[in-house]
Every structure is written in C-alpha cells, then in structure tokens.
JSON list of C-alpha atoms in Angstrom, two decimals:
[
{"chain": "A", "resi": 1, "resn": "MET", "atom": "CA", "xyz": [235.55, -45.15, 24.86]},
{"chain": "A", "resi": 2, "resn": "GLN", "atom": "CA", "xyz": [232.42, -43.17, 25.70]},
{"chain": "A", "resi": 3, "resn": "TYR", "atom": "CA", "xyz": [233.72, -42.53, 29.20]},
{"chain": "A", "resi": 4, "resn": "VAL", "atom": "CA", "xyz": [237.15, -41.46, 27.92]},
{"chain": "A", "resi": 5, "resn": "ASP", "atom": "CA", "xyz": [235.49, -39.06, 25.49]},
{"chain": "A", "resi": 6, "resn": "SER", "atom": "CA", "xyz": [233.26, -37.63, 28.25]},
{"chain": "A", "resi": 7, "resn": "VAL", "atom": "CA", "xyz": [236.17, -36.76, 30.56]},
{"chain": "A", "resi": 8, "resn": "TRP", "atom": "CA", "xyz": [238.84, -36.00, 27.93]},
{"chain": "A", "resi": 9, "resn": "ALA", "atom": "CA", "xyz": [238.65, -32.20, 28.07]},
{"chain": "A", "resi": 10, "resn": "ASP", "atom": "CA", "xyz": [238.78, -32.13, 31.89]},
{"chain": "A", "resi": 11, "resn": "THR", "atom": "CA", "xyz": [241.65, -34.61, 32.31]},
{"chain": "A", "resi": 12, "resn": "ALA", "atom": "CA", "xyz": [245.33, -33.71, 32.26]},
{"chain": "A", "resi": 13, "resn": "ALA", "atom": "CA", "xyz": [247.62, -35.53, 29.83]},
{"chain": "A", "resi": 14, "resn": "HIS", "atom": "CA", "xyz": [249.15, -37.64, 32.60]},
{"chain": "A", "resi": 15, "resn": "GLY", "atom": "CA", "xyz": [245.67, -38.70, 33.77]},
{"chain": "A", "resi": 16, "resn": "ARG", "atom": "CA", "xyz": [244.66, -39.57, 30.21]},
{"chain": "A", "resi": 17, "resn": "ARG", "atom": "CA", "xyz": [247.74, -41.75, 29.85]},
{"chain": "A", "resi": 18, "resn": "ASN", "atom": "CA", "xyz": [246.98, -43.55, 33.11]},
{"chain": "A", "resi": 19, "resn": "MET", "atom": "CA", "xyz": [243.35, -44.10, 32.11]},
{"chain": "A", "resi": 20, "resn": "ALA", "atom": "CA", "xyz": [244.42, -45.50, 28.75]},
{"chain": "A", "resi": 21, "resn": "LYS", "atom": "CA", "xyz": [246.78, -47.97, 30.43]},
{"chain": "A", "resi": 22, "resn": "VAL", "atom": "CA", "xyz": [244.13, -49.18, 32.89]},
{"chain": "A", "resi": 23, "resn": "PHE", "atom": "CA", "xyz": [241.43, -49.47, 30.24]},
{"chain": "A", "resi": 24, "resn": "MET", "atom": "CA", "xyz": [243.86, -51.25, 27.90]},
{"chain": "A", "resi": 25, "resn": "LYS", "atom": "CA", "xyz": [244.54, -53.91, 30.54]},
{"chain": "A", "resi": 26, "resn": "THR", "atom": "CA", "xyz": [240.84, -54.16, 31.38]},
{"chain": "A", "resi": 27, "resn": "THR", "atom": "CA", "xyz": [239.86, -54.58, 27.74]},
{"chain": "A", "resi": 28, "resn": "ILE", "atom": "CA", "xyz": [242.45, -57.29, 27.16]},
{"chain": "A", "resi": 29, "resn": "ALA", "atom": "CA", "xyz": [241.21, -59.11, 30.27]},
{"chain": "A", "resi": 30, "resn": "LEU", "atom": "CA", "xyz": [237.65, -58.99, 28.89]},
{"chain": "A", "resi": 31, "resn": "LEU", "atom": "CA", "xyz": [238.39, -60.56, 25.49]},
{"chain": "A", "resi": 32, "resn": "ARG", "atom": "CA", "xyz": [236.64, -63.84, 24.61]},
{"chain": "A", "resi": 33, "resn": "ARG", "atom": "CA", "xyz": [239.88, -65.14, 23.13]},
{"chain": "A", "resi": 34, "resn": "GLU", "atom": "CA", "xyz": [243.46, -64.04, 22.83]},
{"chain": "A", "resi": 35, "resn": "PRO", "atom": "CA", "xyz": [244.37, -62.08, 19.70]},
{"chain": "A", "resi": 36, "resn": "THR", "atom": "CA", "xyz": [246.85, -64.70, 18.44]},
{"chain": "A", "resi": 37, "resn": "ASP", "atom": "CA", "xyz": [247.02, -63.11, 14.97]},
{"chain": "A", "resi": 38, "resn": "TYR", "atom": "CA", "xyz": [248.62, -59.99, 16.45]},
{"chain": "A", "resi": 39, "resn": "GLU", "atom": "CA", "xyz": [251.69, -59.33, 18.55]},
{"chain": "A", "resi": 40, "resn": "PRO", "atom": "CA", "xyz": [250.74, -58.57, 22.18]},
{"chain": "A", "resi": 41, "resn": "VAL", "atom": "CA", "xyz": [252.66, -55.28, 22.09]},
{"chain": "A", "resi": 42, "resn": "ALA", "atom": "CA", "xyz": [250.69, -54.20, 18.99]},
{"chain": "A", "resi": 43, "resn": "VAL", "atom": "CA", "xyz": [247.37, -54.98, 20.69]},
{"chain": "A", "resi": 44, "resn": "ARG", "atom": "CA", "xyz": [248.37, -52.98, 23.76]},
{"chain": "A", "resi": 45, "resn": "ARG", "atom": "CA", "xyz": [249.55, -50.08, 21.57]},
{"chain": "A", "resi": 46, "resn": "ALA", "atom": "CA", "xyz": [246.35, -50.06, 19.49]},
{"chain": "A", "resi": 47, "resn": "LEU", "atom": "CA", "xyz": [244.21, -49.85, 22.61]},
{"chain": "A", "resi": 48, "resn": "ARG", "atom": "CA", "xyz": [246.38, -47.41, 24.55]},
{"chain": "A", "resi": 49, "resn": "GLU", "atom": "CA", "xyz": [247.28, -45.04, 21.72]},
{"chain": "A", "resi": 50, "resn": "HIS", "atom": "CA", "xyz": [244.15, -45.19, 19.57]},
{"chain": "A", "resi": 51, "resn": "ALA", "atom": "CA", "xyz": [241.05, -46.71, 21.18]},
{"chain": "A", "resi": 52, "resn": "PHE", "atom": "CA", "xyz": [241.48, -44.73, 24.39]},
{"chain": "A", "resi": 53, "resn": "ASN", "atom": "CA", "xyz": [242.86, -41.57, 22.81]},
{"chain": "A", "resi": 54, "resn": "LYS", "atom": "CA", "xyz": [240.07, -39.33, 21.57]},
{"chain": "A", "resi": 55, "resn": "ASN", "atom": "CA", "xyz": [242.40, -37.32, 19.33]},
{"chain": "A", "resi": 56, "resn": "LYS", "atom": "CA", "xyz": [244.05, -40.30, 17.59]},
{"chain": "A", "resi": 57, "resn": "ARG", "atom": "CA", "xyz": [241.20, -42.80, 17.38]},
{"chain": "A", "resi": 58, "resn": "ASP", "atom": "CA", "xyz": [240.03, -41.81, 13.91]},
{"chain": "A", "resi": 59, "resn": "THR", "atom": "CA", "xyz": [243.56, -41.65, 12.49]},
{"chain": "A", "resi": 60, "resn": "ALA", "atom": "CA", "xyz": [244.74, -45.12, 13.48]},
{"chain": "A", "resi": 61, "resn": "PRO", "atom": "CA", "xyz": [246.85, -46.80, 10.78]},
{"chain": "A", "resi": 62, "resn": "PRO", "atom": "CA", "xyz": [245.24, -49.75, 8.96]},
{"chain": "A", "resi": 63, "resn": "GLU", "atom": "CA", "xyz": [247.08, -52.39, 11.04]},
{"chain": "A", "resi": 64, "resn": "MET", "atom": "CA", "xyz": [245.85, -50.74, 14.27]},
{"chain": "A", "resi": 65, "resn": "GLN", "atom": "CA", "xyz": [242.32, -50.49, 12.87]},
{"chain": "A", "resi": 66, "resn": "ALA", "atom": "CA", "xyz": [242.38, -54.24, 12.18]},
{"chain": "A", "resi": 67, "resn": "ILE", "atom": "CA", "xyz": [243.36, -54.91, 15.78]},
{"chain": "A", "resi": 68, "resn": "LEU", "atom": "CA", "xyz": [240.65, -52.59, 17.08]},
{"chain": "A", "resi": 69, "resn": "ARG", "atom": "CA", "xyz": [238.04, -54.39, 14.94]},
{"chain": "A", "resi": 70, "resn": "PHE", "atom": "CA", "xyz": [239.22, -57.71, 16.39]},
{"chain": "A", "resi": 71, "resn": "VAL", "atom": "CA", "xyz": [238.90, -56.30, 19.92]},
{"chain": "A", "resi": 72, "resn": "GLN", "atom": "CA", "xyz": [235.43, -54.96, 19.20]},
{"chain": "A", "resi": 73, "resn": "ARG", "atom": "CA", "xyz": [234.25, -58.33, 17.83]},
{"chain": "A", "resi": 74, "resn": "ASN", "atom": "CA", "xyz": [235.75, -60.30, 20.71]},
{"chain": "A", "resi": 75, "resn": "SER", "atom": "CA", "xyz": [234.99, -58.12, 23.73]},
{"chain": "A", "resi": 76, "resn": "LEU", "atom": "CA", "xyz": [232.62, -59.41, 26.36]},
{"chain": "A", "resi": 77, "resn": "SER", "atom": "CA", "xyz": [229.54, -57.33, 27.09]},
{"chain": "A", "resi": 78, "resn": "MET", "atom": "CA", "xyz": [229.13, -55.27, 30.25]},
{"chain": "A", "resi": 79, "resn": "ALA", "atom": "CA", "xyz": [227.24, -58.27, 31.66]},
{"chain": "A", "resi": 80, "resn": "ALA", "atom": "CA", "xyz": [230.68, -59.77, 32.39]},
{"chain": "A", "resi": 81, "resn": "TRP", "atom": "CA", "xyz": [230.87, -57.38, 35.35]},
{"chain": "A", "resi": 82, "resn": "GLU", "atom": "CA", "xyz": [227.99, -59.27, 36.99]},
{"chain": "A", "resi": 83, "resn": "ASP", "atom": "CA", "xyz": [230.16, -62.38, 37.39]},
{"chain": "A", "resi": 84, "resn": "PRO", "atom": "CA", "xyz": [232.22, -62.03, 40.61]},
{"chain": "A", "resi": 85, "resn": "ALA", "atom": "CA", "xyz": [234.82, -64.55, 39.40]},
{"chain": "A", "resi": 86, "resn": "LYS", "atom": "CA", "xyz": [235.35, -62.59, 36.18]},
{"chain": "A", "resi": 87, "resn": "VAL", "atom": "CA", "xyz": [235.58, -59.33, 38.13]},
{"chain": "A", "resi": 88, "resn": "GLU", "atom": "CA", "xyz": [238.29, -60.80, 40.36]},
{"chain": "A", "resi": 89, "resn": "GLU", "atom": "CA", "xyz": [240.19, -62.07, 37.32]},
{"chain": "A", "resi": 90, "resn": "VAL", "atom": "CA", "xyz": [240.03, -58.68, 35.61]},
{"chain": "A", "resi": 91, "resn": "ILE", "atom": "CA", "xyz": [241.11, -56.81, 38.74]},
{"chain": "A", "resi": 92, "resn": "ARG", "atom": "CA", "xyz": [244.01, -59.22, 39.22]},
{"chain": "A", "resi": 93, "resn": "GLN", "atom": "CA", "xyz": [245.18, -58.66, 35.64]},
{"chain": "A", "resi": 94, "resn": "VAL", "atom": "CA", "xyz": [244.76, -54.88, 35.84]},
{"chain": "A", "resi": 95, "resn": "ASN", "atom": "CA", "xyz": [246.84, -54.79, 39.01]},
{"chain": "A", "resi": 96, "resn": "SER", "atom": "CA", "xyz": [249.61, -56.95, 37.57]},
{"chain": "A", "resi": 97, "resn": "LEU", "atom": "CA", "xyz": [252.68, -56.01, 35.63]},
{"chain": "A", "resi": 98, "resn": "LEU", "atom": "CA", "xyz": [253.46, -57.61, 32.26]},
{"chain": "A", "resi": 99, "resn": "ASN", "atom": "CA", "xyz": [255.75, -60.09, 34.02]},
{"chain": "A", "resi": 100, "resn": "GLY", "atom": "CA", "xyz": [252.85, -61.24, 36.24]},
{"chain": "A", "resi": 101, "resn": "LYS", "atom": "CA", "xyz": [254.07, -59.61, 39.43]},
{"chain": "A", "resi": 102, "resn": "GLN", "atom": "CA", "xyz": [251.75, -57.39, 41.42]},
{"chain": "A", "resi": 103, "resn": "ALA", "atom": "CA", "xyz": [251.98, -53.66, 40.76]},
{"chain": "A", "resi": 104, "resn": "ALA", "atom": "CA", "xyz": [252.95, -51.17, 43.45]},
{"chain": "A", "resi": 105, "resn": "ALA", "atom": "CA", "xyz": [250.30, -50.04, 45.93]},
{"chain": "A", "resi": 106, "resn": "SER", "atom": "CA", "xyz": [250.24, -46.56, 44.39]},
{"chain": "A", "resi": 107, "resn": "SER", "atom": "CA", "xyz": [249.58, -48.05, 40.94]},
{"chain": "A", "resi": 108, "resn": "ILE", "atom": "CA", "xyz": [246.81, -50.25, 42.28]},
{"chain": "A", "resi": 109, "resn": "ARG", "atom": "CA", "xyz": [245.19, -47.22, 43.92]},
{"chain": "A", "resi": 110, "resn": "ARG", "atom": "CA", "xyz": [245.46, -45.25, 40.65]},
{"chain": "A", "resi": 111, "resn": "ASN", "atom": "CA", "xyz": [243.97, -48.19, 38.71]},
{"chain": "A", "resi": 112, "resn": "ARG", "atom": "CA", "xyz": [241.07, -48.43, 41.16]},
{"chain": "A", "resi": 113, "resn": "ASN", "atom": "CA", "xyz": [240.37, -44.71, 40.76]},
{"chain": "A", "resi": 114, "resn": "ALA", "atom": "CA", "xyz": [240.24, -45.03, 36.97]},
{"chain": "A", "resi": 115, "resn": "LEU", "atom": "CA", "xyz": [237.90, -48.03, 37.16]},
{"chain": "A", "resi": 116, "resn": "SER", "atom": "CA", "xyz": [235.76, -46.28, 39.75]},
{"chain": "A", "resi": 117, "resn": "GLY", "atom": "CA", "xyz": [235.25, -43.38, 37.36]},
{"chain": "A", "resi": 118, "resn": "ILE", "atom": "CA", "xyz": [234.13, -45.64, 34.55]},
{"chain": "A", "resi": 119, "resn": "PHE", "atom": "CA", "xyz": [231.81, -47.58, 36.87]},
{"chain": "A", "resi": 120, "resn": "ASP", "atom": "CA", "xyz": [230.24, -44.34, 38.13]},
{"chain": "A", "resi": 121, "resn": "TYR", "atom": "CA", "xyz": [229.68, -43.35, 34.51]},
{"chain": "A", "resi": 122, "resn": "ALA", "atom": "CA", "xyz": [228.06, -46.73, 33.71]},
{"chain": "A", "resi": 123, "resn": "ILE", "atom": "CA", "xyz": [225.85, -46.57, 36.80]},
{"chain": "A", "resi": 124, "resn": "LYS", "atom": "CA", "xyz": [224.61, -43.07, 35.93]},
{"chain": "A", "resi": 125, "resn": "ARG", "atom": "CA", "xyz": [223.67, -44.30, 32.46]},
{"chain": "A", "resi": 126, "resn": "GLY", "atom": "CA", "xyz": [221.89, -47.42, 33.73]},
{"chain": "A", "resi": 127, "resn": "VAL", "atom": "CA", "xyz": [224.42, -49.84, 32.24]},
{"chain": "A", "resi": 128, "resn": "LEU", "atom": "CA", "xyz": [225.44, -51.20, 35.65]},
{"chain": "A", "resi": 129, "resn": "ALA", "atom": "CA", "xyz": [223.37, -51.34, 38.83]},
{"chain": "A", "resi": 130, "resn": "ALA", "atom": "CA", "xyz": [226.35, -50.95, 41.18]},
{"chain": "A", "resi": 131, "resn": "ASP", "atom": "CA", "xyz": [230.14, -50.88, 41.28]},
{"chain": "A", "resi": 132, "resn": "PRO", "atom": "CA", "xyz": [231.09, -54.53, 40.68]},
{"chain": "A", "resi": 133, "resn": "THR", "atom": "CA", "xyz": [234.50, -54.39, 42.34]},
{"chain": "A", "resi": 134, "resn": "PRO", "atom": "CA", "xyz": [235.02, -55.77, 45.84]},
{"chain": "A", "resi": 135, "resn": "GLY", "atom": "CA", "xyz": [234.39, -52.94, 48.26]},
{"chain": "A", "resi": 136, "resn": "GLY", "atom": "CA", "xyz": [232.72, -50.95, 45.47]},
{"chain": "A", "resi": 137, "resn": "LYS", "atom": "CA", "xyz": [230.07, -48.36, 46.10]}
]
C-alpha cells in the first residue's frame, strides 16, 4: 500500500487499476491460509477497490474492512520473497487467469512491470536486497 500511495498522483487511472489487479493477485498468493470465511470475489474486491485504492481505503464498508483485517493478519512478510519456490508460485498465480489458464503475453508483461516497480521501491528502502523475480535486476 505504501508503494501505491507513493505513485498514486503520477499514475493514470488505467495504470492504477492494473496495479491494483496485480497487487491483489500477489497479496492473495502470499496469504498463510485461504480466507474461507469470505467469498473469493469479496476478497478480490476488498483488495482491488479498497486496499490498493488510496482514495477509497479509509471509506471501506465494514464487511470489506473485516476482509482487509484478515488479509493483514494472514499475509506473509517480505521475507517470503527470499524463497525462490514461493516467488515462482506467486509469479505463476499472478500470471494466471481465474480459470487457471495463463494470461496473454501482454498481460504478463504488464504484471511484470507493476511488480518491478514495487520491487524497486522495496530495494530503495532497504526492504529487499534485489529483485527476487527470475531475470530480475
């Protein structure tokens, strides 16, 4: 969310929407356990429309706030990016459609660009030592 907030003013609406989708998938892939108490579509909506939307985050309805609290409690730390197997799993999920099929090449490229931005941000702040993705910087 810090990264989204830092680039919000300089990112067009379409770019914000794409970032939110990529970060939603990434966040879900980095949960310790599945949010079985909530409908999958509600979890995706809470992340996409509230967690990764600077303007709507503080006005999330109570049911969305409950989901966001669950996500916060059950998210893995940034140390998860140091595990190559976990990184591969996350990248695979981010580059997949909801039906499990692989996304189009243009979508994969767009997803990689969004992740690259967040990794650059984390590296500059000393959270990560290097881009953890295969072929990263």
